[in-house]
Tab-separated table of C-alpha atoms in Angstrom:
chain	number	residue	atom	x	y	z
A	25	UNK	CA	-9.253	-8.840	-17.271
A	26	UNK	CA	-6.511	-11.020	-18.717
A	27	UNK	CA	-3.661	-11.573	-16.304
A	28	UNK	CA	-0.226	-10.194	-17.215
A	29	UNK	CA	2.195	-12.677	-18.761
A	30	UNK	CA	4.788	-11.691	-16.168
A	31	UNK	CA	4.695	-10.092	-12.721
A	32	UNK	CA	6.837	-7.189	-13.819
A	33	UNK	CA	3.865	-5.708	-15.532
A	34	UNK	CA	2.319	-4.913	-12.158
A	35	UNK	CA	4.956	-2.142	-11.873
A	36	UNK	CA	3.988	-0.558	-15.190
A	37	UNK	CA	1.581	2.357	-15.797
A	38	UNK	CA	0.341	1.041	-19.157
A	39	UNK	CA	-0.729	-2.278	-17.564
A	40	UNK	CA	-2.897	-0.466	-14.989
A	41	UNK	CA	-4.396	1.924	-17.593
A	42	UNK	CA	-5.436	-1.059	-19.643
A	43	UNK	CA	-6.652	-3.060	-16.706
A	44	UNK	CA	-8.677	-0.211	-15.131
A	45	UNK	CA	-10.289	0.569	-18.452
A	46	UNK	CA	-12.215	-2.661	-18.216
A	47	UNK	CA	-12.125	-3.673	-14.567
A	48	UNK	CA	-14.645	-2.020	-12.318
A	49	UNK	CA	-13.216	-2.838	-8.899
A	50	UNK	CA	-10.542	-4.984	-7.246
A	51	UNK	CA	-9.512	-4.848	-3.563
A	52	UNK	CA	-5.959	-6.031	-3.061
A	53	UNK	CA	-5.582	-7.703	0.338
A	54	UNK	CA	-9.263	-7.214	0.980
A	55	UNK	CA	-11.462	-4.370	2.138
A	56	UNK	CA	-11.511	-2.151	5.182
A	57	UNK	CA	-13.458	-4.663	7.266
A	58	UNK	CA	-10.351	-6.721	7.740
A	59	UNK	CA	-8.342	-3.774	9.056
A	60	UNK	CA	-10.858	-1.483	10.689
A	61	UNK	CA	-10.039	-2.449	14.292
A	62	UNK	CA	-6.297	-2.048	13.821
A	63	UNK	CA	-6.724	1.251	11.941
A	64	UNK	CA	-9.144	2.644	14.568
A	65	UNK	CA	-6.530	2.002	17.236
A	66	UNK	CA	-3.678	3.372	15.196
A	67	UNK	CA	-5.625	6.501	14.294
A	68	UNK	CA	-7.331	7.022	17.644
A	69	UNK	CA	-5.500	10.286	18.247
A	70	UNK	CA	-6.694	11.790	14.933
A	71	UNK	CA	-9.920	13.513	14.052
A	72	UNK	CA	-12.144	12.150	11.339
A	73	UNK	CA	-11.805	15.499	9.591
A	74	UNK	CA	-8.000	15.186	9.360
A	75	UNK	CA	-6.592	14.949	5.897
A	76	UNK	CA	-5.817	11.561	4.367
A	77	UNK	CA	-3.804	10.881	1.196
A	78	UNK	CA	-4.146	7.367	-0.218
A	79	UNK	CA	-1.268	6.333	-2.462
A	80	UNK	CA	-2.045	4.157	-5.428
A	81	UNK	CA	-5.816	4.057	-4.970
A	82	UNK	CA	-6.503	2.285	-8.235
A	83	UNK	CA	-10.097	1.105	-8.541
A	84	UNK	CA	-10.301	-0.185	-4.942
A	85	UNK	CA	-13.232	0.605	-2.667
A	86	UNK	CA	-10.899	1.312	0.235
A	87	UNK	CA	-11.373	5.128	0.237
A	88	UNK	CA	-15.149	4.694	-0.215
A	89	UNK	CA	-15.099	2.489	2.845
A	90	UNK	CA	-13.036	4.996	4.804
A	91	UNK	CA	-15.558	7.693	3.869
A	92	UNK	CA	-18.388	5.429	5.027
A	93	UNK	CA	-16.551	4.945	8.298
A	94	UNK	CA	-16.576	8.682	8.966
A	95	UNK	CA	-13.366	10.050	7.431
A	96	UNK	CA	-14.389	13.256	5.604
A	97	UNK	CA	-11.160	14.622	4.044
A	98	UNK	CA	-9.749	12.069	1.676
A	99	UNK	CA	-7.513	12.560	-1.349
A	100	UNK	CA	-6.851	9.641	-3.675
A	101	UNK	CA	-3.687	9.526	-5.826
A	102	UNK	CA	-2.824	7.144	-8.604
A	103	UNK	CA	-0.670	7.061	-11.720
A	104	UNK	CA	-3.582	5.754	-13.780
A	105	UNK	CA	-6.245	8.127	-15.065
A	106	UNK	CA	-8.550	5.216	-15.667
A	107	UNK	CA	-8.198	4.089	-12.123
A	108	UNK	CA	-8.993	7.560	-10.780
A	109	UNK	CA	-12.031	7.856	-13.020
A	110	UNK	CA	-13.352	4.489	-11.897
A	111	UNK	CA	-13.103	5.514	-8.279
A	112	UNK	CA	-14.418	9.016	-8.855
A	113	UNK	CA	-17.653	7.447	-10.244
A	114	UNK	CA	-18.239	5.734	-6.833
A	115	UNK	CA	-16.786	8.363	-4.522
A	116	UNK	CA	-17.376	11.878	-5.964
A	117	UNK	CA	-16.849	13.555	-2.522
A	118	UNK	CA	-13.144	12.816	-2.437
A	119	UNK	CA	-10.309	14.651	-4.150
A	120	UNK	CA	-8.195	13.105	-6.866
A	121	UNK	CA	-4.570	13.504	-7.963
A	122	UNK	CA	-2.986	12.004	-11.085
A	123	UNK	CA	0.781	11.714	-10.296
A	124	UNK	CA	3.758	9.475	-9.692
A	125	UNK	CA	4.261	8.784	-5.941
A	126	UNK	CA	8.064	8.795	-6.334
A	127	UNK	CA	7.991	12.563	-7.102
A	128	UNK	CA	4.823	14.210	-5.889
A	129	UNK	CA	4.350	17.914	-6.653
A	130	UNK	CA	2.694	18.429	-3.261
A	131	UNK	CA	3.738	21.063	-0.680
A	132	UNK	CA	5.642	20.028	2.355
A	133	UNK	CA	3.475	19.167	5.405
A	134	UNK	CA	0.209	18.811	3.416
A	135	UNK	CA	-1.413	15.745	4.997
A	136	UNK	CA	-2.069	14.360	8.488
A	137	UNK	CA	-2.273	10.735	7.311
A	138	UNK	CA	-0.805	8.915	4.339
A	139	UNK	CA	-1.958	5.413	3.698
A	140	UNK	CA	-1.277	2.729	1.087
A	141	UNK	CA	-2.403	-0.835	0.579
A	142	UNK	CA	-0.209	-3.098	-1.514
A	143	UNK	CA	1.008	-0.133	-3.618
A	144	UNK	CA	4.622	-0.275	-2.431
A	145	UNK	CA	4.512	-4.008	-3.091
A	146	UNK	CA	3.825	-3.307	-6.772
A	147	UNK	CA	7.234	-1.483	-7.013
A	148	UNK	CA	9.019	-4.688	-5.813
A	149	UNK	CA	7.662	-7.255	-8.208
A	150	UNK	CA	10.867	-7.318	-10.341
A	151	UNK	CA	13.288	-7.541	-7.322
A	152	UNK	CA	15.493	-10.642	-7.614
A	153	UNK	CA	15.825	-10.964	-3.880
A	154	UNK	CA	13.877	-9.355	-0.954
A	155	UNK	CA	17.093	-9.441	1.040
A	156	UNK	CA	18.879	-6.961	-1.233
A	157	UNK	CA	17.946	-3.621	0.366
A	158	UNK	CA	20.128	-1.755	-2.113
A	159	UNK	CA	18.269	-3.087	-5.173
A	160	UNK	CA	16.864	-0.721	-7.720
A	161	UNK	CA	13.361	-1.610	-6.584
A	162	UNK	CA	13.986	-0.996	-2.887
A	163	UNK	CA	15.699	2.310	-3.725
A	164	UNK	CA	12.546	3.308	-5.596
A	165	UNK	CA	10.553	2.441	-2.501
A	166	UNK	CA	12.913	4.590	-0.446
A	167	UNK	CA	12.174	7.526	-2.809
A	168	UNK	CA	8.481	7.129	-2.062
A	169	UNK	CA	9.134	7.012	1.661
A	170	UNK	CA	11.169	10.202	1.507
A	171	UNK	CA	8.323	11.880	-0.316
A	172	UNK	CA	5.855	10.647	2.293
A	173	UNK	CA	8.007	12.002	5.120
A	174	UNK	CA	8.148	15.353	3.347
A	175	UNK	CA	4.396	15.768	2.819
A	176	UNK	CA	3.403	14.625	6.272
A	177	UNK	CA	2.501	17.266	8.770
A	178	UNK	CA	4.307	17.338	12.192
A	179	UNK	CA	2.557	14.656	14.310
A	180	UNK	CA	1.290	12.891	11.200
A	181	UNK	CA	1.398	9.196	10.443
A	182	UNK	CA	2.074	6.852	7.541
A	183	UNK	CA	0.285	3.540	7.343
A	184	UNK	CA	1.273	0.738	5.029
A	185	UNK	CA	-0.781	-2.362	4.482
A	186	UNK	CA	1.244	-5.118	2.903
A	187	UNK	CA	1.798	-8.820	2.376
A	188	UNK	CA	5.612	-8.286	2.717
A	189	UNK	CA	6.932	-9.744	5.941
A	190	UNK	CA	8.255	-7.172	8.389
A	191	UNK	CA	11.852	-8.341	8.262
A	192	UNK	CA	11.909	-7.431	4.567
A	193	UNK	CA	10.073	-4.108	4.882
A	194	UNK	CA	11.084	-2.698	8.318
A	195	UNK	CA	14.746	-2.215	7.283
A	196	UNK	CA	13.599	0.161	4.570
A	197	UNK	CA	11.160	1.923	6.856
A	198	UNK	CA	13.919	2.600	9.418
A	199	UNK	CA	16.382	4.004	6.913
A	200	UNK	CA	18.443	6.842	8.389
A	201	UNK	CA	16.806	10.188	7.744
A	202	UNK	CA	13.252	8.962	7.977
A	203	UNK	CA	13.501	8.984	11.789
A	204	UNK	CA	10.318	6.806	12.190
A	205	UNK	CA	9.262	4.526	14.937
A	206	UNK	CA	7.486	1.475	13.406
A	207	UNK	CA	4.536	-0.371	14.785
A	208	UNK	CA	3.593	-3.663	13.105
A	209	UNK	CA	0.263	-5.482	13.529
A	210	UNK	CA	-0.588	-8.799	11.841
A	211	UNK	CA	-4.054	-9.303	10.361
A	212	UNK	CA	-5.102	-12.921	9.609
A	213	UNK	CA	-8.717	-12.400	8.498
A	214	UNK	CA	-7.847	-11.268	4.944
A	215	UNK	CA	-7.025	-14.822	3.934
A	216	UNK	CA	-3.223	-14.722	4.185
A	217	UNK	CA	-1.217	-12.875	6.835
A	218	UNK	CA	-1.201	-9.163	6.027
A	219	UNK	CA	0.737	-6.569	7.971
A	220	UNK	CA	-0.373	-3.145	9.007
A	221	UNK	CA	2.728	-0.977	9.618
A	222	UNK	CA	2.416	2.433	11.207
A	223	UNK	CA	5.230	4.991	11.007
A	224	UNK	CA	5.393	8.068	13.257
A	225	UNK	CA	8.237	10.416	14.143
A	226	UNK	CA	10.236	8.635	16.817
A	227	UNK	CA	12.968	6.167	17.691
A	228	UNK	CA	13.506	3.438	15.062
A	229	UNK	CA	15.670	1.370	17.375
A	230	UNK	CA	12.967	-0.948	18.849
A	231	UNK	CA	11.862	-1.939	15.344
A	232	UNK	CA	15.505	-2.203	14.191
A	233	UNK	CA	16.276	-4.513	17.167
A	234	UNK	CA	13.188	-6.691	16.486
A	235	UNK	CA	13.285	-7.026	12.688
A	236	UNK	CA	16.690	-6.063	11.212
A	237	UNK	CA	18.701	-9.126	12.096
A	238	UNK	CA	18.424	-9.859	8.357
A	239	UNK	CA	21.319	-7.521	7.699
A	240	UNK	CA	23.649	-10.301	8.872
A	241	UNK	CA	22.310	-12.872	6.397
A	242	UNK	CA	23.758	-13.279	2.931
A	243	UNK	CA	21.449	-14.707	0.308
A	244	UNK	CA	22.551	-15.643	-3.177
A	245	UNK	CA	19.802	-15.715	-5.754
A	246	UNK	CA	20.243	-16.986	-9.309
A	247	UNK	CA	18.898	-14.780	-12.102
A	248	UNK	CA	15.552	-16.101	-13.307
A	249	UNK	CA	12.689	-15.053	-15.611
A	250	UNK	CA	9.694	-13.307	-14.144
A	251	UNK	CA	7.356	-15.752	-12.412
A	252	UNK	CA	3.849	-15.876	-13.739
A	253	UNK	CA	1.057	-15.335	-11.229
A	254	UNK	CA	-2.022	-17.520	-11.610
A	255	UNK	CA	-5.573	-16.360	-11.456
A	256	UNK	CA	-5.916	-18.282	-8.210
A	257	UNK	CA	-2.962	-16.377	-6.826
A	258	UNK	CA	-4.325	-13.008	-7.813
A	259	UNK	CA	-7.667	-13.775	-6.130
A	260	UNK	CA	-5.728	-15.029	-3.145
A	261	UNK	CA	-3.865	-11.783	-2.861
A	262	UNK	CA	-7.155	-9.973	-3.338
A	263	UNK	CA	-8.543	-11.608	-0.252
A	264	UNK	CA	-9.008	-15.408	-0.735
A	265	UNK	CA	-12.778	-14.951	-0.328
A	266	UNK	CA	-14.213	-14.797	-3.882
A	267	UNK	CA	-16.779	-12.339	-2.590
A	268	UNK	CA	-14.115	-9.895	-1.437
A	269	UNK	CA	-14.516	-7.764	-4.544
A	270	UNK	CA	-18.276	-7.654	-4.320
A	271	UNK	CA	-20.378	-5.036	-2.525
A	272	UNK	CA	-20.341	-7.280	0.559
A	273	UNK	CA	-16.736	-6.315	1.237
A	274	UNK	CA	-17.835	-2.688	1.549
A	275	UNK	CA	-19.678	-3.453	4.807
A	276	UNK	CA	-17.262	-2.315	7.513
A	277	UNK	CA	-19.678	-3.048	10.284
A	278	UNK	CA	-18.819	-6.727	10.420
């Protein structure tokens, strides 16, 4: 698949439709094997039959790996029909939803667990500065978070796997009205530091105290054209290991 000529295309539906039409599989930030220990700990109070919604599944093997790890009630959602069809070929047991995660026609309190991996990151590729929490891009992320809160059942949890550093992401996750406590774990094995963030109903103050000092910093950024991401960069974000997108990455026993 030819790389986009600017990073902004990562936020566009037509780019993903075209890419997934020819690309069989790509695992952004690596497969489940990198995160299985952290996720097992975060989800230790849940049953393997509890309902999971994966936002922005694309053509990743992540839900297939979750299923192989024992989770039996998985729904995959994406804005790309081609991405959903690719995944359905490999994982016919799961449910599939074609929709925009910023406005999901899903009933309140429908899922026990909502999870995403690098999907929110795709909404932020055009942001001029990660320090501007009122940017159009961050406000779009906030819409997704409000939707996630709405569809989570009482006692449910939202898990976000991201390469965005916590002091850029936690201020959005602790926005007034979400009323989430935030746990952040760092995972190094995926090739570059990735962060697994777990949101549950609770007090946001500890996370605010730890990460939100950035509100006192003023950063001025000059307007610039979209940066072009190289093929090496995309593989790096995918997992560094060139075998990360092969069947070897589906082995969660390692």
